[in-house]
XYZ file of N, CA and C in Angstrom:
525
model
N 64.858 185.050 140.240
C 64.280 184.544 139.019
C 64.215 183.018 139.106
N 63.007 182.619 138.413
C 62.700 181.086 138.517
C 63.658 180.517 137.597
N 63.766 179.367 137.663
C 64.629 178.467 136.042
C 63.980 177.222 136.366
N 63.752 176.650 135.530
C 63.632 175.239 135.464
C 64.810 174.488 134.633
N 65.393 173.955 135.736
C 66.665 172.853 134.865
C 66.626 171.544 134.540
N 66.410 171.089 133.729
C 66.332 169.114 133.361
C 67.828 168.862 133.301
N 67.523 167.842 134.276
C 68.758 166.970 134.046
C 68.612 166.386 132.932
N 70.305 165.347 132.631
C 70.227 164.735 131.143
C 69.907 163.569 131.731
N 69.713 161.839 131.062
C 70.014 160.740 130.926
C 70.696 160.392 131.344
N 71.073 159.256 132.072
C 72.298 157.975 132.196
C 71.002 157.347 131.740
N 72.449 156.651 130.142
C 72.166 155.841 129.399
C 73.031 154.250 129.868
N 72.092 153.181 129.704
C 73.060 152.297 129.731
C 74.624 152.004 129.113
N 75.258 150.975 129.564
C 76.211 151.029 128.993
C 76.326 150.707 127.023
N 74.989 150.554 126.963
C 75.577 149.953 125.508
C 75.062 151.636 125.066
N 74.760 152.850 125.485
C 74.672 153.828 125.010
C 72.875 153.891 124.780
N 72.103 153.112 125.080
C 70.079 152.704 124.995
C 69.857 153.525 126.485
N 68.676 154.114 126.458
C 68.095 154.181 127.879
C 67.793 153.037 128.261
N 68.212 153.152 129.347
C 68.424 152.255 130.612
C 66.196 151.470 130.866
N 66.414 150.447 130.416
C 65.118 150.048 130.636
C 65.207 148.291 130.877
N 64.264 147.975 131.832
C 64.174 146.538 131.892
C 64.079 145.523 130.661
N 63.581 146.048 130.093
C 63.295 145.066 128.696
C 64.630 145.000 127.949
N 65.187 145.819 127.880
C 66.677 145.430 127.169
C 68.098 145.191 127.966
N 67.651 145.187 129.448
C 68.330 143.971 130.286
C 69.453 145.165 130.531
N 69.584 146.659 130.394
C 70.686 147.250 130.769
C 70.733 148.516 131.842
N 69.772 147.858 132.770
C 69.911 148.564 133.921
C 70.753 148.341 134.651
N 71.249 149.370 135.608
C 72.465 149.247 136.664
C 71.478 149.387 137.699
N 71.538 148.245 138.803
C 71.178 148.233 139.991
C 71.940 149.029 140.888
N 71.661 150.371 141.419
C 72.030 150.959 142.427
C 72.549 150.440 143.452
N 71.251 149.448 144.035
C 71.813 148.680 145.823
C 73.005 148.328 145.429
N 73.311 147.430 144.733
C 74.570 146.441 144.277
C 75.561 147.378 144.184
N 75.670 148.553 143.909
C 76.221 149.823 143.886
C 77.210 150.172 145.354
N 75.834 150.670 145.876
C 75.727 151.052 147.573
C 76.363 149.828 148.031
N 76.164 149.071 148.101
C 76.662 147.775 149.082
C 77.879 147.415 148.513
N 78.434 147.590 147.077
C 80.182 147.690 147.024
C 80.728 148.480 147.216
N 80.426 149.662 147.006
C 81.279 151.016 146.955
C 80.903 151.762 148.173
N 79.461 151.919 148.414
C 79.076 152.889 149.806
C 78.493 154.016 148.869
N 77.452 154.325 149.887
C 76.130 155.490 149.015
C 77.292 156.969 148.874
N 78.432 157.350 149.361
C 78.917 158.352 148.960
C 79.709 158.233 147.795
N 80.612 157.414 147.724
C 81.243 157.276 146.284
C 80.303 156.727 145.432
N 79.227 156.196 145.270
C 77.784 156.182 143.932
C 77.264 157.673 143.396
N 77.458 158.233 144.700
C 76.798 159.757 144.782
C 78.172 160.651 143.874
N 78.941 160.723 144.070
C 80.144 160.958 143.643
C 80.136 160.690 142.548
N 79.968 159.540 142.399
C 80.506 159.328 140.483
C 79.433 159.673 139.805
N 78.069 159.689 140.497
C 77.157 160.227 139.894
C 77.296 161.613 139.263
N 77.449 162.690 140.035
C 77.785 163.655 140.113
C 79.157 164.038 138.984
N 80.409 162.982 139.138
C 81.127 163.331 138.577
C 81.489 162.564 136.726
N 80.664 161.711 136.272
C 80.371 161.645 134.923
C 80.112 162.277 133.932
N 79.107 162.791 134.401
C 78.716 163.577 133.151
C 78.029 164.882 133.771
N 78.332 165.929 132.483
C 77.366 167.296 132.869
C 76.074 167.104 133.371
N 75.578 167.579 134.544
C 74.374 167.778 135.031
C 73.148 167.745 133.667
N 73.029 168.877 132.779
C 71.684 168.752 131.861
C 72.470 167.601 130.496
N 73.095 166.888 130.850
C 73.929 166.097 129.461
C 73.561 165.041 129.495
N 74.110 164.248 130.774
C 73.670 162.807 130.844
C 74.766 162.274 130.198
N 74.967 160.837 129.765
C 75.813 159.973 129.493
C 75.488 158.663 129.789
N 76.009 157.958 128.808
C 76.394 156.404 129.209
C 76.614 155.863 130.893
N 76.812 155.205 131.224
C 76.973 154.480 132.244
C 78.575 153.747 131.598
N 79.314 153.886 132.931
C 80.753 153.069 132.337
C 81.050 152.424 134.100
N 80.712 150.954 134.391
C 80.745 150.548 135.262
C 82.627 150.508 135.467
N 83.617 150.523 134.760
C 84.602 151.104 135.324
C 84.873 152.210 135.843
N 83.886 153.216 135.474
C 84.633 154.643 136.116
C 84.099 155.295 137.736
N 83.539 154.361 137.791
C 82.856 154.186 139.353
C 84.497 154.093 140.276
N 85.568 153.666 139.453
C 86.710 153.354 140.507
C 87.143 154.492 140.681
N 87.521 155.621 140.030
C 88.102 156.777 139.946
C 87.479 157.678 141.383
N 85.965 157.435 141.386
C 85.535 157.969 142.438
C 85.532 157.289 143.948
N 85.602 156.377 143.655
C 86.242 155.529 145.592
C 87.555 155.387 145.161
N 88.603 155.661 144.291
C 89.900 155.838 144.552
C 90.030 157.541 145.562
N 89.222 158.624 144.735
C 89.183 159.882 145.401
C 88.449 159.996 147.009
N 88.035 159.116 147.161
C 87.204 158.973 148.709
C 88.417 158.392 149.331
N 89.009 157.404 149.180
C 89.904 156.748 149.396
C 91.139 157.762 149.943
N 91.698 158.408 148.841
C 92.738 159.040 149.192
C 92.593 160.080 150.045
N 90.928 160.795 149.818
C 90.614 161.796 150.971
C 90.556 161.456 152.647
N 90.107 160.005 152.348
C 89.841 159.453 153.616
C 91.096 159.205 154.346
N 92.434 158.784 153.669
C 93.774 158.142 153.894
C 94.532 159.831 154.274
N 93.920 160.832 153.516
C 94.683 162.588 153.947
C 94.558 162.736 155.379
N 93.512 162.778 155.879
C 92.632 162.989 157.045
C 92.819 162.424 157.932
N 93.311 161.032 158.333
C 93.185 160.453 159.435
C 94.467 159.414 159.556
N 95.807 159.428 158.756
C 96.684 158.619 158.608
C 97.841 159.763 158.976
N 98.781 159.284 160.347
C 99.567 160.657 160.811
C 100.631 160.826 159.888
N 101.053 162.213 160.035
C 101.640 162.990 159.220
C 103.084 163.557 160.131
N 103.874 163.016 159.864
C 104.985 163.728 160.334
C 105.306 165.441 160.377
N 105.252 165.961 161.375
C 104.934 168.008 161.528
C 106.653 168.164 161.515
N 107.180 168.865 160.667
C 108.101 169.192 160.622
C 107.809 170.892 160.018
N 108.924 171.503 160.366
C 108.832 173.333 159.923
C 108.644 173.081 158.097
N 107.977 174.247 157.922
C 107.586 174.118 156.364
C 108.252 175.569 156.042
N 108.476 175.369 154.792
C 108.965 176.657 153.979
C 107.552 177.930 153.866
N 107.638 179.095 154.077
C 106.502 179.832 153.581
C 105.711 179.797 152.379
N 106.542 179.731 151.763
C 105.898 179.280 150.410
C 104.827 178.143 150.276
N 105.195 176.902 150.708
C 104.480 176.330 150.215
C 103.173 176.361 151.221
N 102.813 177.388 152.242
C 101.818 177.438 152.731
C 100.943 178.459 152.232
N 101.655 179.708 151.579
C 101.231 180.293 150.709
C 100.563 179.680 149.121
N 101.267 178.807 149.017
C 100.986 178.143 148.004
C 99.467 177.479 148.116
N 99.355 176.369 149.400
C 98.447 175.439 149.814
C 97.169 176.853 149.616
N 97.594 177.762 150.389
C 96.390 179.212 150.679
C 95.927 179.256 149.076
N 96.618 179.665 148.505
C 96.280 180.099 147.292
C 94.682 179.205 146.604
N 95.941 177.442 146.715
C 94.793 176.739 145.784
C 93.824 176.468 146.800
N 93.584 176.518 147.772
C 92.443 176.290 148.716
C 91.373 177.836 148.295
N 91.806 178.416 147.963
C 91.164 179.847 147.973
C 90.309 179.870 146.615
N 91.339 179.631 145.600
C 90.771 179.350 144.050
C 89.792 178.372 143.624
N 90.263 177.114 144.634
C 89.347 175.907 144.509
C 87.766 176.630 144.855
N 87.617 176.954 146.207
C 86.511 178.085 147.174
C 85.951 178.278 146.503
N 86.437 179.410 145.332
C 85.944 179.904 144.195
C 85.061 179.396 143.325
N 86.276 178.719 143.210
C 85.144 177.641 141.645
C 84.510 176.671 141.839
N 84.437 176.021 143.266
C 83.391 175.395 143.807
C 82.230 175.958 143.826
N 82.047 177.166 144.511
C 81.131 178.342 144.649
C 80.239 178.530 143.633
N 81.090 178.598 142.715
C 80.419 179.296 141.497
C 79.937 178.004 140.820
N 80.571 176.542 140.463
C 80.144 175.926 139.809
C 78.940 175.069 140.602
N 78.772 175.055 141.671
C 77.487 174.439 142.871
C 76.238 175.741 142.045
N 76.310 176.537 142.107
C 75.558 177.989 141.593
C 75.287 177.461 140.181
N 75.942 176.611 139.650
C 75.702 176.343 138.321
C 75.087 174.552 137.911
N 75.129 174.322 138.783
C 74.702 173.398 138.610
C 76.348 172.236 138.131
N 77.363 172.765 138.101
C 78.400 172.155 137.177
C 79.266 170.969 138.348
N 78.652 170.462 138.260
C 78.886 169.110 139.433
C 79.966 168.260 139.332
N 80.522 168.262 137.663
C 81.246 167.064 137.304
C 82.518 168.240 137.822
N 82.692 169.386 137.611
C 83.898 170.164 137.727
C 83.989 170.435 139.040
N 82.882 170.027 139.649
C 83.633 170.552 141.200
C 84.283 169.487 141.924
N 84.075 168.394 141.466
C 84.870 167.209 142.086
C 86.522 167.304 141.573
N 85.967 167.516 140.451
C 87.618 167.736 139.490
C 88.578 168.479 140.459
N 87.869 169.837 140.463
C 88.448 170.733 141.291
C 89.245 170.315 142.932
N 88.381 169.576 143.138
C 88.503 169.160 144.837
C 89.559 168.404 144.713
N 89.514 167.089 143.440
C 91.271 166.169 143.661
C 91.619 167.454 143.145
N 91.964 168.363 142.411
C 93.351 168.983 142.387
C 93.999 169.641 143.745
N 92.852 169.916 144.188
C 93.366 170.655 146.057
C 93.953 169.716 146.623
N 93.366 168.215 146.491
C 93.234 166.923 147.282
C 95.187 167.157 147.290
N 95.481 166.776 145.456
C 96.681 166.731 145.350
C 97.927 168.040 146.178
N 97.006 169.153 145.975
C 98.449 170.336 146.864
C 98.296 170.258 147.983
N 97.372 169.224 148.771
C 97.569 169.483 149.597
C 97.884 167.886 150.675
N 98.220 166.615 149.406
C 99.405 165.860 149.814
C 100.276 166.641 149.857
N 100.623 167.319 148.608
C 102.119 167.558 148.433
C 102.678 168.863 149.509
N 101.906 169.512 150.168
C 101.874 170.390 150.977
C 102.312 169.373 152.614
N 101.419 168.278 152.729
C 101.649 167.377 153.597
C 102.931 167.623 153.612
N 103.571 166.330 152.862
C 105.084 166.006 152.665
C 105.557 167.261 152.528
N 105.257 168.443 152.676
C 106.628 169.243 152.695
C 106.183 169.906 154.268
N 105.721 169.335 155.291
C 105.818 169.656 156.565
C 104.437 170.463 157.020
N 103.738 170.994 155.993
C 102.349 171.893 156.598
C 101.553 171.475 157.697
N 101.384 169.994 157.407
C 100.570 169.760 159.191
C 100.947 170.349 160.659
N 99.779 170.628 160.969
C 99.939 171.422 162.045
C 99.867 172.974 162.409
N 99.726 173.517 160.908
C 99.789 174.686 161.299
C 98.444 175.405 161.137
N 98.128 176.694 160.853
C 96.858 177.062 160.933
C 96.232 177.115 159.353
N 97.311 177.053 158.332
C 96.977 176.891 157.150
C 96.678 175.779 156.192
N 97.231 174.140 156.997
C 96.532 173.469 157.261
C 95.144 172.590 157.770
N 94.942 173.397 158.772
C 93.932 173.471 159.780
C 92.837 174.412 158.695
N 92.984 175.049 158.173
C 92.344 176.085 156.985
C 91.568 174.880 156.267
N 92.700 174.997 155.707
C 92.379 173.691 154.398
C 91.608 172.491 154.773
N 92.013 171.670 155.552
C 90.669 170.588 155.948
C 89.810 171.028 156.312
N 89.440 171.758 156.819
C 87.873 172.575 157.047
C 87.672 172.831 156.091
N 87.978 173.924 155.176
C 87.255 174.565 153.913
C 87.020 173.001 153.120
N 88.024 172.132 153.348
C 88.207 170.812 151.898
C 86.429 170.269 152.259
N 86.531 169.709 153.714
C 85.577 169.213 154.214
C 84.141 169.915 154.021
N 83.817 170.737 154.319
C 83.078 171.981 153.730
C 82.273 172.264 152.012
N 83.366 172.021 151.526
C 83.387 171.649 150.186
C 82.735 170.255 149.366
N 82.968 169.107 150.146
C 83.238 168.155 150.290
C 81.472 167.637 150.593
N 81.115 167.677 151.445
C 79.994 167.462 152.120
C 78.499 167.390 151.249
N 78.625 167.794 150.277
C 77.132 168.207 149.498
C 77.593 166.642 148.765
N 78.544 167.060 148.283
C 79.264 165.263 147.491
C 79.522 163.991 148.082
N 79.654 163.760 149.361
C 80.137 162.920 149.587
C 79.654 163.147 151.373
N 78.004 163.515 151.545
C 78.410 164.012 153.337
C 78.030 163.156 154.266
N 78.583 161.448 153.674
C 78.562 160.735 155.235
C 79.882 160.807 154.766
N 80.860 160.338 154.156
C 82.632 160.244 154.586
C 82.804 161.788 155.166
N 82.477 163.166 154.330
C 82.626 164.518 155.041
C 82.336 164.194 156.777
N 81.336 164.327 156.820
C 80.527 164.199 158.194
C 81.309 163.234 159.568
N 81.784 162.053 158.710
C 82.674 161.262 159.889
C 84.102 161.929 160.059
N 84.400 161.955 158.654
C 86.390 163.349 159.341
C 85.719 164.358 159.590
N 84.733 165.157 159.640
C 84.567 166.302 160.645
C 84.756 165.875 161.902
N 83.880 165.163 162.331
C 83.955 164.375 163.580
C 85.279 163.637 164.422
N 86.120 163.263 163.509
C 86.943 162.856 164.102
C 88.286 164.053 164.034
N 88.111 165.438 163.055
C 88.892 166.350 163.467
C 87.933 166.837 165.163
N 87.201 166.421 165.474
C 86.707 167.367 166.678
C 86.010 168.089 166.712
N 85.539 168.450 165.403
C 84.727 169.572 164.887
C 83.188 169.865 165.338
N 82.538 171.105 165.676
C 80.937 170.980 165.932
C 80.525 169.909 165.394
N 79.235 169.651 165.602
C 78.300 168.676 165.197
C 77.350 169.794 164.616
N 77.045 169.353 163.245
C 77.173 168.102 162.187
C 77.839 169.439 161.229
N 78.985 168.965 160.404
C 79.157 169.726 159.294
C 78.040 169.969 158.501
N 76.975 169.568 158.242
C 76.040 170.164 157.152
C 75.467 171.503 158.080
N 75.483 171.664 159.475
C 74.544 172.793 160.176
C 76.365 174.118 160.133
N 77.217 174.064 159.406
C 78.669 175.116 159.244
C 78.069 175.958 158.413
């Protein structure tokens, strides 16, 4: 079945559509060239509901290169491998599995702002999975693939370079 979906608005910050004459446009480049075209893409995505739209809040652009940031710092900053309890790999399984889910379903929906949401909460079990020894094992090894995977429609030049530097085929978007 066909649908036609409209996106909403980004409104300037004073809450006006965004138009030259009332001086409250946000220049993108200036964007891209501080932050990088994946975290713009990101906060894009993660503001406001897809058909809703919203204001523009040139602070909340940080929230989303803080989350690139910390994804980028998971991935490639070593991790001490020590034996892990079962649990908490069961645990890591779980929310990697649920996240899957509701990524799945909310990409299917168009629901963009919740799938980022979703992704720091994995982001987070699966520091805290870090520090309790999981690197290294295959349920680890799970999880950055599926994260990355996940990851990629949002953000797929930072995705695309930690694929690469886990070793992974070329190019995560052809997985």
């Amino acid at each position: 079945m066909l649908k036609l979906r409209n996106q909403g608005i980004i409104l300037g910050e004073d809450s006006e559509k965004m138009s030259k004459s009332r001086g409250n446009v946000i220049a993108p480049d200036d964007l891209v060239e501080r932050y990088g075209a994946d975290t713009v893409r990101a906060y894009l995505m993660f503001f406001a509901r897809w058909e809703m739209g919203a204001p523009w809040n040139s602070s909340g652009i940080e929230g989303a290169a803080r989350w690139i940031r910390r994804v980028w710092a998971l991935f490639t900053e070593p991790a001490e491998q020590t034996s892990t309890e079962p649990q908490v790999l069961q645990d890591l399984r779980r929310k990697l599995h649920q996240t899957l889910h509701q990524v799945t379903h909310d990409f299917e929906t168009f629901e963009f702002n919740t799938i980022i949401s979703a992704e720091m909460e994995l982001l987070n079990e699966m520091y805290k999975a870090r520090d309790l020894g999981a690197t290294g094992t295959s349920e680890w090894e799970e999880a950055q693939d599926i994260y990355l995977r996940m990851m990629a429609p949002v953000a797929p030049h930072v995705a695309e370079e930690l694929w690469a530097n886990l070793g992974k085929e070329y190019s995560i978007h052809t997985q």
